[in-house]
C-alpha cells in the first residue's frame, strides 16, 4: 500500500516534469512559428475577416500579420471541427494566441495524466516527446485529454466515452480507428454513439466554417498524405512499407496495414465482446500514414495484452491440428515431436474432437 508521502512525491514530480517541458517548449517555440497552430490560426483569422479558411497559410498571414513571417504554401490539413475549435483565437494577435494555446496544451497533458492515473515514472519517460508537439502547436494534447477522460468513464458512462472518442476523430481522424473495437465486439449502441458524435461534430463544423470546408478538406487530404509520407519527420510504419511499394497509393497501404494488424486482435474482441478500445491503440499508431513523435502519448494509457493469450491459444490449436492430421491413430501426438505443442493445447482447452 503506497504511503501518503509517496503520492505527494509523485504529484510533485509530475508538476516538476510539466514545468520542465513547458520551459523547454517555450525555448523551442520562441524560434519556431508553431506550424500546426499557425495553419489553424490562419484559417480562424480568415473566417473572422471574410476570407476563405482554405486559403494557403502564408497568404492569410500576409494579410493579418506579415511581421510574424509565417510561411506555409498550403491550406490547413486539419478537419473543419479543428478550425471551429480555434475560432476564438482568431480574434487575438498571433503571438498572444500561440502563447495561450501553449498553456492550454500543457494543462491538458497534466490533467490527462491525472485522469488516466499515469504512473509518475511514465510521465517522466514521455514528457520529452511532448516538446515537439507543443512547439508545433499540435492538437494532440486536446486529443490526449479527451482519450484520458474517455478511459476514466469507460465503465460507468460507456456511451459518453464512445462519444468522446468520436469527437477526437472529428479533430484528427486517426482516433476513429478505436471505434472499430466497439463495432467488432458487437457493442453496437456504444459504437453508434461514437460514430454519431463524429458525424455531428463534423457536419456542425462544416456549417459553421461555411463554404465547401468539408469537401475541400476531403479532396486535399490524399494529396497532403502523398506529399508528407516520405518526409524525415514522419515516424509512420506506413512510410517504410511505402518505400518497398512506392507505386501503391499510400491510403491503400495504410488500409492494408490496419486490416493486417486487426487480424490477430479481432477474434479476441469478437469472442469476449471486449469494449476496451485501448487494444487498438497500437493499430491506430502503426496504421496511420502520418505520425509525429508526439503521437506516442497513447503509450501511457496501458494497452491491454489479454488478446495475446487468444492468439497464443489459436497458434497452439493450429499446431496440434497439424500434429493430429499426421498421427490420426494416436490419442495424443508423439511426445518426441509435440510435447510442448500438446501442453500448449491442453492449457488452452483444445482437444482433438474440437477440431
PDB file of C-alpha atoms in Angstrom, residues 32-339:
ATOM      1  CA  UNK A  32       9.528  28.379 -34.410  1.00  0.00           C
ATOM      2  CA  UNK A  33       6.219  29.559 -35.813  1.00  0.00           C
ATOM      3  CA  UNK A  34       4.320  26.554 -34.475  1.00  0.00           C
ATOM      4  CA  UNK A  35       3.403  25.115 -37.860  1.00  0.00           C
ATOM      5  CA  UNK A  36       0.274  23.216 -36.812  1.00  0.00           C
ATOM      6  CA  UNK A  37      -1.223  26.038 -34.790  1.00  0.00           C
ATOM      7  CA  UNK A  38      -0.211  28.585 -37.418  1.00  0.00           C
ATOM      8  CA  UNK A  39      -2.387  26.927 -40.054  1.00  0.00           C
ATOM      9  CA  UNK A  40      -5.319  26.574 -37.658  1.00  0.00           C
ATOM     10  CA  UNK A  41      -4.942  30.197 -36.547  1.00  0.00           C
ATOM     11  CA  UNK A  42      -4.762  31.346 -40.167  1.00  0.00           C
ATOM     12  CA  UNK A  43      -7.992  29.520 -41.017  1.00  0.00           C
ATOM     13  CA  UNK A  44      -9.699  31.010 -37.938  1.00  0.00           C
ATOM     14  CA  UNK A  45      -8.493  34.552 -38.722  1.00  0.00           C
ATOM     15  CA  UNK A  46      -9.647  34.185 -42.319  1.00  0.00           C
ATOM     16  CA  UNK A  47     -13.113  33.122 -41.121  1.00  0.00           C
ATOM     17  CA  UNK A  48     -13.478  36.239 -38.978  1.00  0.00           C
ATOM     18  CA  UNK A  49     -12.319  38.537 -41.777  1.00  0.00           C
ATOM     19  CA  UNK A  50     -14.375  37.203 -44.670  1.00  0.00           C
ATOM     20  CA  UNK A  51     -11.617  35.194 -46.360  1.00  0.00           C
ATOM     21  CA  UNK A  52     -11.770  31.544 -47.369  1.00  0.00           C
ATOM     22  CA  UNK A  53     -10.345  29.459 -44.450  1.00  0.00           C
ATOM     23  CA  UNK A  54      -8.903  27.122 -47.077  1.00  0.00           C
ATOM     24  CA  UNK A  55      -6.608  29.848 -48.410  1.00  0.00           C
ATOM     25  CA  UNK A  56      -2.875  28.998 -48.201  1.00  0.00           C
ATOM     26  CA  UNK A  57      -1.472  29.901 -44.784  1.00  0.00           C
ATOM     27  CA  UNK A  58       1.189  32.347 -45.980  1.00  0.00           C
ATOM     28  CA  UNK A  59      -1.368  34.421 -47.900  1.00  0.00           C
ATOM     29  CA  UNK A  60      -3.543  34.766 -44.806  1.00  0.00           C
ATOM     30  CA  UNK A  61      -0.546  35.777 -42.689  1.00  0.00           C
ATOM     31  CA  UNK A  62       0.438  38.375 -45.288  1.00  0.00           C
ATOM     32  CA  UNK A  63      -2.995  39.892 -44.737  1.00  0.00           C
ATOM     33  CA  UNK A  64      -3.183  39.602 -40.951  1.00  0.00           C
ATOM     34  CA  UNK A  65       0.320  39.812 -39.534  1.00  0.00           C
ATOM     35  CA  UNK A  66       3.214  39.897 -42.028  1.00  0.00           C
ATOM     36  CA  UNK A  67       5.620  40.829 -39.230  1.00  0.00           C
ATOM     37  CA  UNK A  68       5.382  37.262 -37.865  1.00  0.00           C
ATOM     38  CA  UNK A  69       6.950  35.939 -41.088  1.00  0.00           C
ATOM     39  CA  UNK A  70       4.961  32.688 -41.060  1.00  0.00           C
ATOM     40  CA  UNK A  71       5.295  30.517 -44.152  1.00  0.00           C
ATOM     41  CA  UNK A  72       3.041  27.737 -45.395  1.00  0.00           C
ATOM     42  CA  UNK A  73       2.106  27.403 -49.018  1.00  0.00           C
ATOM     43  CA  UNK A  74      -0.849  25.117 -48.381  1.00  0.00           C
ATOM     44  CA  UNK A  75      -4.187  25.186 -46.600  1.00  0.00           C
ATOM     45  CA  UNK A  76      -4.826  23.753 -43.153  1.00  0.00           C
ATOM     46  CA  UNK A  77      -4.591  19.962 -43.116  1.00  0.00           C
ATOM     47  CA  UNK A  78      -6.978  19.619 -40.172  1.00  0.00           C
ATOM     48  CA  UNK A  79     -10.722  18.875 -40.374  1.00  0.00           C
ATOM     49  CA  UNK A  80     -13.322  21.681 -40.132  1.00  0.00           C
ATOM     50  CA  UNK A  81     -14.018  20.780 -36.493  1.00  0.00           C
ATOM     51  CA  UNK A  82     -10.404  21.665 -35.601  1.00  0.00           C
ATOM     52  CA  UNK A  83     -10.869  25.038 -37.282  1.00  0.00           C
ATOM     53  CA  UNK A  84     -14.062  25.613 -35.316  1.00  0.00           C
ATOM     54  CA  UNK A  85     -12.275  24.894 -32.030  1.00  0.00           C
ATOM     55  CA  UNK A  86      -9.622  27.509 -32.799  1.00  0.00           C
ATOM     56  CA  UNK A  87     -12.070  30.209 -33.997  1.00  0.00           C
ATOM     57  CA  UNK A  88     -11.906  32.263 -30.740  1.00  0.00           C
ATOM     58  CA  UNK A  89      -8.115  32.530 -31.120  1.00  0.00           C
ATOM     59  CA  UNK A  90      -8.565  34.228 -34.491  1.00  0.00           C
ATOM     60  CA  UNK A  91      -9.667  37.358 -32.624  1.00  0.00           C
ATOM     61  CA  UNK A  92      -6.286  37.651 -30.861  1.00  0.00           C
ATOM     62  CA  UNK A  93      -2.847  38.655 -32.134  1.00  0.00           C
ATOM     63  CA  UNK A  94      -0.971  35.602 -33.349  1.00  0.00           C
ATOM     64  CA  UNK A  95       1.768  35.572 -30.687  1.00  0.00           C
ATOM     65  CA  UNK A  96      -0.758  36.046 -27.894  1.00  0.00           C
ATOM     66  CA  UNK A  97      -2.966  33.283 -29.275  1.00  0.00           C
ATOM     67  CA  UNK A  98       0.014  30.959 -29.646  1.00  0.00           C
ATOM     68  CA  UNK A  99       1.119  31.522 -26.020  1.00  0.00           C
ATOM     69  CA  UNK A 100      -2.396  30.814 -24.703  1.00  0.00           C
ATOM     70  CA  UNK A 101      -2.642  27.695 -26.879  1.00  0.00           C
ATOM     71  CA  UNK A 102       0.679  26.504 -25.478  1.00  0.00           C
ATOM     72  CA  UNK A 103      -0.554  26.908 -21.899  1.00  0.00           C
ATOM     73  CA  UNK A 104      -3.782  25.067 -22.735  1.00  0.00           C
ATOM     74  CA  UNK A 105      -1.721  22.233 -24.222  1.00  0.00           C
ATOM     75  CA  UNK A 106       0.458  21.912 -21.136  1.00  0.00           C
ATOM     76  CA  UNK A 107      -2.540  21.938 -18.807  1.00  0.00           C
ATOM     77  CA  UNK A 108      -4.327  19.363 -20.976  1.00  0.00           C
ATOM     78  CA  UNK A 109      -1.386  16.972 -20.712  1.00  0.00           C
ATOM     79  CA  UNK A 110      -1.083  17.353 -16.936  1.00  0.00           C
ATOM     80  CA  UNK A 111      -4.852  16.872 -16.439  1.00  0.00           C
ATOM     81  CA  UNK A 112      -4.821  13.873 -18.774  1.00  0.00           C
ATOM     82  CA  UNK A 113      -2.033  12.283 -16.724  1.00  0.00           C
ATOM     83  CA  UNK A 114      -4.218  12.706 -13.649  1.00  0.00           C
ATOM     84  CA  UNK A 115      -7.409  11.328 -15.230  1.00  0.00           C
ATOM     85  CA  UNK A 116      -5.616   8.344 -16.741  1.00  0.00           C
ATOM     86  CA  UNK A 117      -3.760   7.739 -13.452  1.00  0.00           C
ATOM     87  CA  UNK A 118      -0.459   7.625 -15.306  1.00  0.00           C
ATOM     88  CA  UNK A 119       2.448   6.391 -13.266  1.00  0.00           C
ATOM     89  CA  UNK A 120       4.823   9.256 -12.439  1.00  0.00           C
ATOM     90  CA  UNK A 121       7.723   7.357 -13.991  1.00  0.00           C
ATOM     91  CA  UNK A 122       5.840   7.222 -17.290  1.00  0.00           C
ATOM     92  CA  UNK A 123       5.247  10.960 -17.159  1.00  0.00           C
ATOM     93  CA  UNK A 124       8.989  11.478 -16.930  1.00  0.00           C
ATOM     94  CA  UNK A 125       9.669   8.953 -19.703  1.00  0.00           C
ATOM     95  CA  UNK A 126       7.218  10.536 -22.162  1.00  0.00           C
ATOM     96  CA  UNK A 127       7.488  14.221 -21.242  1.00  0.00           C
ATOM     97  CA  UNK A 128      10.274  14.932 -23.717  1.00  0.00           C
ATOM     98  CA  UNK A 129       8.123  13.623 -26.589  1.00  0.00           C
ATOM     99  CA  UNK A 130       5.603  16.359 -25.901  1.00  0.00           C
ATOM    100  CA  UNK A 131       8.114  19.147 -26.515  1.00  0.00           C
ATOM    101  CA  UNK A 132       7.833  18.602 -30.280  1.00  0.00           C
ATOM    102  CA  UNK A 133       4.045  18.519 -30.239  1.00  0.00           C
ATOM    103  CA  UNK A 134       3.762  21.601 -28.057  1.00  0.00           C
ATOM    104  CA  UNK A 135       6.289  23.547 -30.106  1.00  0.00           C
ATOM    105  CA  UNK A 136       4.250  22.761 -33.235  1.00  0.00           C
ATOM    106  CA  UNK A 137       1.065  23.826 -31.505  1.00  0.00           C
ATOM    107  CA  UNK A 138      -0.384  20.405 -32.304  1.00  0.00           C
ATOM    108  CA  UNK A 139      -3.890  19.290 -31.367  1.00  0.00           C
ATOM    109  CA  UNK A 140      -2.603  16.116 -29.709  1.00  0.00           C
ATOM    110  CA  UNK A 141      -2.766  17.474 -26.119  1.00  0.00           C
ATOM    111  CA  UNK A 142      -6.516  18.027 -26.608  1.00  0.00           C
ATOM    112  CA  UNK A 143      -6.872  14.562 -28.154  1.00  0.00           C
ATOM    113  CA  UNK A 144      -4.886  13.029 -25.279  1.00  0.00           C
ATOM    114  CA  UNK A 145      -7.087  14.707 -22.665  1.00  0.00           C
ATOM    115  CA  UNK A 146     -10.279  13.527 -24.388  1.00  0.00           C
ATOM    116  CA  UNK A 147      -8.985   9.936 -24.590  1.00  0.00           C
ATOM    117  CA  UNK A 148      -7.899  10.037 -20.929  1.00  0.00           C
ATOM    118  CA  UNK A 149     -11.380  11.171 -19.854  1.00  0.00           C
ATOM    119  CA  UNK A 150     -12.955   8.550 -22.126  1.00  0.00           C
ATOM    120  CA  UNK A 151     -10.816   5.903 -20.443  1.00  0.00           C
ATOM    121  CA  UNK A 152     -11.740   7.118 -16.970  1.00  0.00           C
ATOM    122  CA  UNK A 153     -15.504   6.930 -17.634  1.00  0.00           C
ATOM    123  CA  UNK A 154     -15.402   3.867 -19.932  1.00  0.00           C
ATOM    124  CA  UNK A 155     -17.146   1.556 -17.449  1.00  0.00           C
ATOM    125  CA  UNK A 156     -19.533   3.995 -15.772  1.00  0.00           C
ATOM    126  CA  UNK A 157     -20.581   6.008 -18.864  1.00  0.00           C
ATOM    127  CA  UNK A 158     -19.808   3.800 -21.850  1.00  0.00           C
ATOM    128  CA  UNK A 159     -21.836   5.810 -24.393  1.00  0.00           C
ATOM    129  CA  UNK A 160     -20.298   9.124 -23.356  1.00  0.00           C
ATOM    130  CA  UNK A 161     -16.854   7.533 -23.501  1.00  0.00           C
ATOM    131  CA  UNK A 162     -17.506   6.382 -27.073  1.00  0.00           C
ATOM    132  CA  UNK A 163     -18.860   9.822 -27.977  1.00  0.00           C
ATOM    133  CA  UNK A 164     -15.640  11.430 -26.734  1.00  0.00           C
ATOM    134  CA  UNK A 165     -13.637   9.135 -28.999  1.00  0.00           C
ATOM    135  CA  UNK A 166     -15.897  10.182 -31.856  1.00  0.00           C
ATOM    136  CA  UNK A 167     -15.206  13.854 -31.121  1.00  0.00           C
ATOM    137  CA  UNK A 168     -11.441  13.211 -31.163  1.00  0.00           C
ATOM    138  CA  UNK A 169     -11.903  11.542 -34.555  1.00  0.00           C
ATOM    139  CA  UNK A 170     -13.553  14.750 -35.763  1.00  0.00           C
ATOM    140  CA  UNK A 171     -10.436  16.629 -34.612  1.00  0.00           C
ATOM    141  CA  UNK A 172      -7.659  14.404 -36.019  1.00  0.00           C
ATOM    142  CA  UNK A 173      -9.261  11.402 -37.826  1.00  0.00           C
ATOM    143  CA  UNK A 174      -6.913   8.654 -36.611  1.00  0.00           C
ATOM    144  CA  UNK A 175      -8.611   8.080 -33.189  1.00  0.00           C
ATOM    145  CA  UNK A 176     -11.619   6.888 -35.189  1.00  0.00           C
ATOM    146  CA  UNK A 177      -9.826   3.551 -35.552  1.00  0.00           C
ATOM    147  CA  UNK A 178     -10.551   2.966 -31.853  1.00  0.00           C
ATOM    148  CA  UNK A 179     -14.276   2.853 -32.589  1.00  0.00           C
ATOM    149  CA  UNK A 180     -13.662  -0.316 -34.594  1.00  0.00           C
ATOM    150  CA  UNK A 181     -13.020  -2.097 -31.297  1.00  0.00           C
ATOM    151  CA  UNK A 182     -16.609  -1.407 -30.218  1.00  0.00           C
ATOM    152  CA  UNK A 183     -18.068  -2.453 -33.567  1.00  0.00           C
ATOM    153  CA  UNK A 184     -16.030  -5.667 -33.803  1.00  0.00           C
ATOM    154  CA  UNK A 185     -17.053  -6.501 -30.226  1.00  0.00           C
ATOM    155  CA  UNK A 186     -20.719  -6.089 -31.267  1.00  0.00           C
ATOM    156  CA  UNK A 187     -21.225  -3.223 -28.855  1.00  0.00           C
ATOM    157  CA  UNK A 188     -23.497  -1.620 -31.397  1.00  0.00           C
ATOM    158  CA  UNK A 189     -25.013   1.128 -29.243  1.00  0.00           C
ATOM    159  CA  UNK A 190     -21.630   2.328 -27.983  1.00  0.00           C
ATOM    160  CA  UNK A 191     -20.122   2.165 -31.448  1.00  0.00           C
ATOM    161  CA  UNK A 192     -23.091   4.067 -32.861  1.00  0.00           C
ATOM    162  CA  UNK A 193     -22.643   6.740 -30.180  1.00  0.00           C
ATOM    163  CA  UNK A 194     -19.054   7.268 -31.250  1.00  0.00           C
ATOM    164  CA  UNK A 195     -19.779   7.335 -34.984  1.00  0.00           C
ATOM    165  CA  UNK A 196     -22.763   9.644 -34.480  1.00  0.00           C
ATOM    166  CA  UNK A 197     -20.705  12.047 -32.347  1.00  0.00           C
ATOM    167  CA  UNK A 198     -18.005  12.206 -35.033  1.00  0.00           C
ATOM    168  CA  UNK A 199     -20.578  12.860 -37.773  1.00  0.00           C
ATOM    169  CA  UNK A 200     -22.461  15.522 -35.805  1.00  0.00           C
ATOM    170  CA  UNK A 201     -19.257  17.356 -34.818  1.00  0.00           C
ATOM    171  CA  UNK A 202     -18.009  17.289 -38.418  1.00  0.00           C
ATOM    172  CA  UNK A 203     -21.288  18.387 -40.008  1.00  0.00           C
ATOM    173  CA  UNK A 204     -21.875  21.175 -37.471  1.00  0.00           C
ATOM    174  CA  UNK A 205     -18.332  22.443 -38.013  1.00  0.00           C
ATOM    175  CA  UNK A 206     -18.845  22.311 -41.778  1.00  0.00           C
ATOM    176  CA  UNK A 207     -21.909  24.532 -41.451  1.00  0.00           C
ATOM    177  CA  UNK A 208     -20.177  26.931 -39.060  1.00  0.00           C
ATOM    178  CA  UNK A 209     -16.979  27.277 -41.089  1.00  0.00           C
ATOM    179  CA  UNK A 210     -19.073  27.561 -44.244  1.00  0.00           C
ATOM    180  CA  UNK A 211     -18.283  27.303 -47.912  1.00  0.00           C
ATOM    181  CA  UNK A 212     -17.145  23.866 -49.017  1.00  0.00           C
ATOM    182  CA  UNK A 213     -14.867  23.349 -45.994  1.00  0.00           C
ATOM    183  CA  UNK A 214     -15.508  19.641 -45.595  1.00  0.00           C
ATOM    184  CA  UNK A 215     -15.443  18.809 -49.315  1.00  0.00           C
ATOM    185  CA  UNK A 216     -12.258  20.842 -49.847  1.00  0.00           C
ATOM    186  CA  UNK A 217     -10.568  19.161 -46.898  1.00  0.00           C
ATOM    187  CA  UNK A 218     -11.533  15.657 -48.092  1.00  0.00           C
ATOM    188  CA  UNK A 219     -10.114  16.445 -51.529  1.00  0.00           C
ATOM    189  CA  UNK A 220      -6.937  17.877 -50.011  1.00  0.00           C
ATOM    190  CA  UNK A 221      -6.064  15.065 -47.586  1.00  0.00           C
ATOM    191  CA  UNK A 222      -4.883  12.367 -50.080  1.00  0.00           C
ATOM    192  CA  UNK A 223      -2.586  14.900 -51.740  1.00  0.00           C
ATOM    193  CA  UNK A 224      -1.269  16.041 -48.350  1.00  0.00           C
ATOM    194  CA  UNK A 225      -0.516  12.442 -47.325  1.00  0.00           C
ATOM    195  CA  UNK A 226       1.436  11.770 -50.518  1.00  0.00           C
ATOM    196  CA  UNK A 227       3.367  14.996 -50.011  1.00  0.00           C
ATOM    197  CA  UNK A 228       4.486  14.203 -46.455  1.00  0.00           C
ATOM    198  CA  UNK A 229       4.727  10.393 -46.465  1.00  0.00           C
ATOM    199  CA  UNK A 230       8.460  10.435 -47.271  1.00  0.00           C
ATOM    200  CA  UNK A 231       9.380  13.405 -45.066  1.00  0.00           C
ATOM    201  CA  UNK A 232      12.065  12.944 -42.407  1.00  0.00           C
ATOM    202  CA  UNK A 233       9.698  13.957 -39.614  1.00  0.00           C
ATOM    203  CA  UNK A 234       7.193  11.217 -40.428  1.00  0.00           C
ATOM    204  CA  UNK A 235       7.642   8.308 -37.989  1.00  0.00           C
ATOM    205  CA  UNK A 236       4.849   6.222 -39.525  1.00  0.00           C
ATOM    206  CA  UNK A 237       5.315   2.499 -40.121  1.00  0.00           C
ATOM    207  CA  UNK A 238       3.353   3.006 -43.352  1.00  0.00           C
ATOM    208  CA  UNK A 239       6.214   5.158 -44.577  1.00  0.00           C
ATOM    209  CA  UNK A 240       8.595   2.187 -44.515  1.00  0.00           C
ATOM    210  CA  UNK A 241       6.094  -0.038 -46.318  1.00  0.00           C
ATOM    211  CA  UNK A 242       5.730   2.730 -48.893  1.00  0.00           C
ATOM    212  CA  UNK A 243       9.474   2.539 -49.558  1.00  0.00           C
ATOM    213  CA  UNK A 244       9.026  -1.102 -50.588  1.00  0.00           C
ATOM    214  CA  UNK A 245       5.850  -0.471 -52.626  1.00  0.00           C
ATOM    215  CA  UNK A 246       6.152   3.095 -53.931  1.00  0.00           C
ATOM    216  CA  UNK A 247       3.623   2.574 -56.738  1.00  0.00           C
ATOM    217  CA  UNK A 248       0.745   1.683 -54.410  1.00  0.00           C
ATOM    218  CA  UNK A 249      -1.284   4.671 -53.137  1.00  0.00           C
ATOM    219  CA  UNK A 250      -0.429   5.419 -49.527  1.00  0.00           C
ATOM    220  CA  UNK A 251      -4.091   5.351 -48.482  1.00  0.00           C
ATOM    221  CA  UNK A 252      -4.377   1.744 -49.693  1.00  0.00           C
ATOM    222  CA  UNK A 253      -1.152   0.787 -47.890  1.00  0.00           C
ATOM    223  CA  UNK A 254      -2.497   2.331 -44.698  1.00  0.00           C
ATOM    224  CA  UNK A 255      -5.795   0.457 -45.043  1.00  0.00           C
ATOM    225  CA  UNK A 256      -3.947  -2.792 -45.713  1.00  0.00           C
ATOM    226  CA  UNK A 257      -1.784  -2.354 -42.610  1.00  0.00           C
ATOM    227  CA  UNK A 258      -4.817  -1.621 -40.451  1.00  0.00           C
ATOM    228  CA  UNK A 259      -6.573  -4.775 -41.667  1.00  0.00           C
ATOM    229  CA  UNK A 260      -3.421  -6.878 -41.184  1.00  0.00           C
ATOM    230  CA  UNK A 261      -2.949  -5.549 -37.654  1.00  0.00           C
ATOM    231  CA  UNK A 262      -6.622  -6.128 -36.832  1.00  0.00           C
ATOM    232  CA  UNK A 263      -6.492  -9.781 -37.919  1.00  0.00           C
ATOM    233  CA  UNK A 264      -4.952 -11.219 -34.712  1.00  0.00           C
ATOM    234  CA  UNK A 265      -6.903  -8.878 -32.399  1.00  0.00           C
ATOM    235  CA  UNK A 266     -10.397  -9.066 -33.899  1.00  0.00           C
ATOM    236  CA  UNK A 267     -11.139 -12.659 -32.728  1.00  0.00           C
ATOM    237  CA  UNK A 268     -10.463 -11.652 -29.130  1.00  0.00           C
ATOM    238  CA  UNK A 269     -12.695  -8.565 -29.357  1.00  0.00           C
ATOM    239  CA  UNK A 270     -15.463 -10.553 -31.066  1.00  0.00           C
ATOM    240  CA  UNK A 271     -15.377 -13.575 -28.788  1.00  0.00           C
ATOM    241  CA  UNK A 272     -15.255 -11.737 -25.463  1.00  0.00           C
ATOM    242  CA  UNK A 273     -17.192  -8.653 -26.645  1.00  0.00           C
ATOM    243  CA  UNK A 274     -14.460  -6.569 -25.082  1.00  0.00           C
ATOM    244  CA  UNK A 275     -15.178  -2.855 -25.084  1.00  0.00           C
ATOM    245  CA  UNK A 276     -11.623  -1.956 -24.150  1.00  0.00           C
ATOM    246  CA  UNK A 277     -10.700   0.203 -27.140  1.00  0.00           C
ATOM    247  CA  UNK A 278      -7.124   0.541 -25.830  1.00  0.00           C
ATOM    248  CA  UNK A 279      -6.489  -2.800 -27.528  1.00  0.00           C
ATOM    249  CA  UNK A 280      -6.431  -0.935 -30.845  1.00  0.00           C
ATOM    250  CA  UNK A 281      -4.070   1.861 -29.774  1.00  0.00           C
ATOM    251  CA  UNK A 282      -1.080   0.151 -31.475  1.00  0.00           C
ATOM    252  CA  UNK A 283      -3.173  -0.290 -34.624  1.00  0.00           C
ATOM    253  CA  UNK A 284      -4.087   3.392 -34.508  1.00  0.00           C
ATOM    254  CA  UNK A 285      -0.422   4.453 -34.472  1.00  0.00           C
ATOM    255  CA  UNK A 286       1.064   1.806 -36.763  1.00  0.00           C
ATOM    256  CA  UNK A 287      -1.694   2.125 -39.357  1.00  0.00           C
ATOM    257  CA  UNK A 288      -1.695   5.923 -39.621  1.00  0.00           C
ATOM    258  CA  UNK A 289       0.155   7.224 -42.700  1.00  0.00           C
ATOM    259  CA  UNK A 290       1.396  10.384 -40.961  1.00  0.00           C
ATOM    260  CA  UNK A 291       2.774  10.044 -37.423  1.00  0.00           C
ATOM    261  CA  UNK A 292       4.722  12.558 -35.356  1.00  0.00           C
ATOM    262  CA  UNK A 293       6.903  11.540 -32.384  1.00  0.00           C
ATOM    263  CA  UNK A 294       4.368  13.125 -30.045  1.00  0.00           C
ATOM    264  CA  UNK A 295       1.697  10.663 -31.214  1.00  0.00           C
ATOM    265  CA  UNK A 296       3.285   8.124 -28.872  1.00  0.00           C
ATOM    266  CA  UNK A 297       1.480   9.822 -25.986  1.00  0.00           C
ATOM    267  CA  UNK A 298      -1.010   6.949 -26.066  1.00  0.00           C
ATOM    268  CA  UNK A 299       1.670   4.602 -24.723  1.00  0.00           C
ATOM    269  CA  UNK A 300       0.879   5.748 -21.191  1.00  0.00           C
ATOM    270  CA  UNK A 301      -2.735   4.524 -21.392  1.00  0.00           C
ATOM    271  CA  UNK A 302      -1.690   0.945 -20.542  1.00  0.00           C
ATOM    272  CA  UNK A 303      -2.503  -1.025 -23.661  1.00  0.00           C
ATOM    273  CA  UNK A 304      -4.076  -4.371 -22.569  1.00  0.00           C
ATOM    274  CA  UNK A 305      -2.407  -7.590 -23.712  1.00  0.00           C
ATOM    275  CA  UNK A 306      -5.148 -10.123 -22.978  1.00  0.00           C
ATOM    276  CA  UNK A 307      -5.718 -10.611 -26.713  1.00  0.00           C
ATOM    277  CA  UNK A 308      -2.203 -12.066 -26.971  1.00  0.00           C
ATOM    278  CA  UNK A 309      -3.371 -15.105 -24.983  1.00  0.00           C
ATOM    279  CA  UNK A 310      -6.126 -15.703 -27.527  1.00  0.00           C
ATOM    280  CA  UNK A 311      -3.612 -15.515 -30.365  1.00  0.00           C
ATOM    281  CA  UNK A 312      -1.276 -17.878 -28.496  1.00  0.00           C
ATOM    282  CA  UNK A 313      -4.086 -20.371 -27.953  1.00  0.00           C
ATOM    283  CA  UNK A 314      -5.063 -20.177 -31.638  1.00  0.00           C
ATOM    284  CA  UNK A 315      -1.485 -20.844 -32.733  1.00  0.00           C
ATOM    285  CA  UNK A 316      -1.234 -23.761 -30.309  1.00  0.00           C
ATOM    286  CA  UNK A 317      -4.507 -25.232 -31.620  1.00  0.00           C
ATOM    287  CA  UNK A 318      -3.257 -24.905 -35.197  1.00  0.00           C
ATOM    288  CA  UNK A 319      -0.019 -26.718 -34.370  1.00  0.00           C
ATOM    289  CA  UNK A 320      -1.904 -29.511 -32.655  1.00  0.00           C
ATOM    290  CA  UNK A 321      -4.325 -29.787 -35.568  1.00  0.00           C
ATOM    291  CA  UNK A 322      -1.380 -30.434 -37.879  1.00  0.00           C
ATOM    292  CA  UNK A 323       0.030 -32.993 -35.445  1.00  0.00           C
ATOM    293  CA  UNK A 324      -3.342 -34.786 -35.285  1.00  0.00           C
ATOM    294  CA  UNK A 325      -3.502 -34.921 -39.091  1.00  0.00           C
ATOM    295  CA  UNK A 326      -0.099 -36.610 -39.186  1.00  0.00           C
ATOM    296  CA  UNK A 327      -0.946 -39.015 -36.326  1.00  0.00           C
ATOM    297  CA  UNK A 328      -4.738 -39.614 -36.501  1.00  0.00           C
ATOM    298  CA  UNK A 329      -4.426 -43.082 -34.979  1.00  0.00           C
ATOM    299  CA  UNK A 330      -2.948 -41.786 -31.717  1.00  0.00           C
ATOM    300  CA  UNK A 331      -4.834 -40.500 -28.719  1.00  0.00           C
ATOM    301  CA  UNK A 332      -2.040 -37.943 -28.427  1.00  0.00           C
ATOM    302  CA  UNK A 333       0.697 -36.973 -30.884  1.00  0.00           C
ATOM    303  CA  UNK A 334       4.105 -38.498 -30.315  1.00  0.00           C
ATOM    304  CA  UNK A 335       5.764 -36.973 -27.301  1.00  0.00           C
ATOM    305  CA  UNK A 336       9.106 -36.594 -29.033  1.00  0.00           C
ATOM    306  CA  UNK A 337       7.555 -34.449 -31.757  1.00  0.00           C
ATOM    307  CA  UNK A 338       4.967 -32.396 -29.967  1.00  0.00           C
ATOM    308  CA  UNK A 339       5.237 -32.494 -26.173  1.00  0.00           C
TER     309      UNK A 339
END
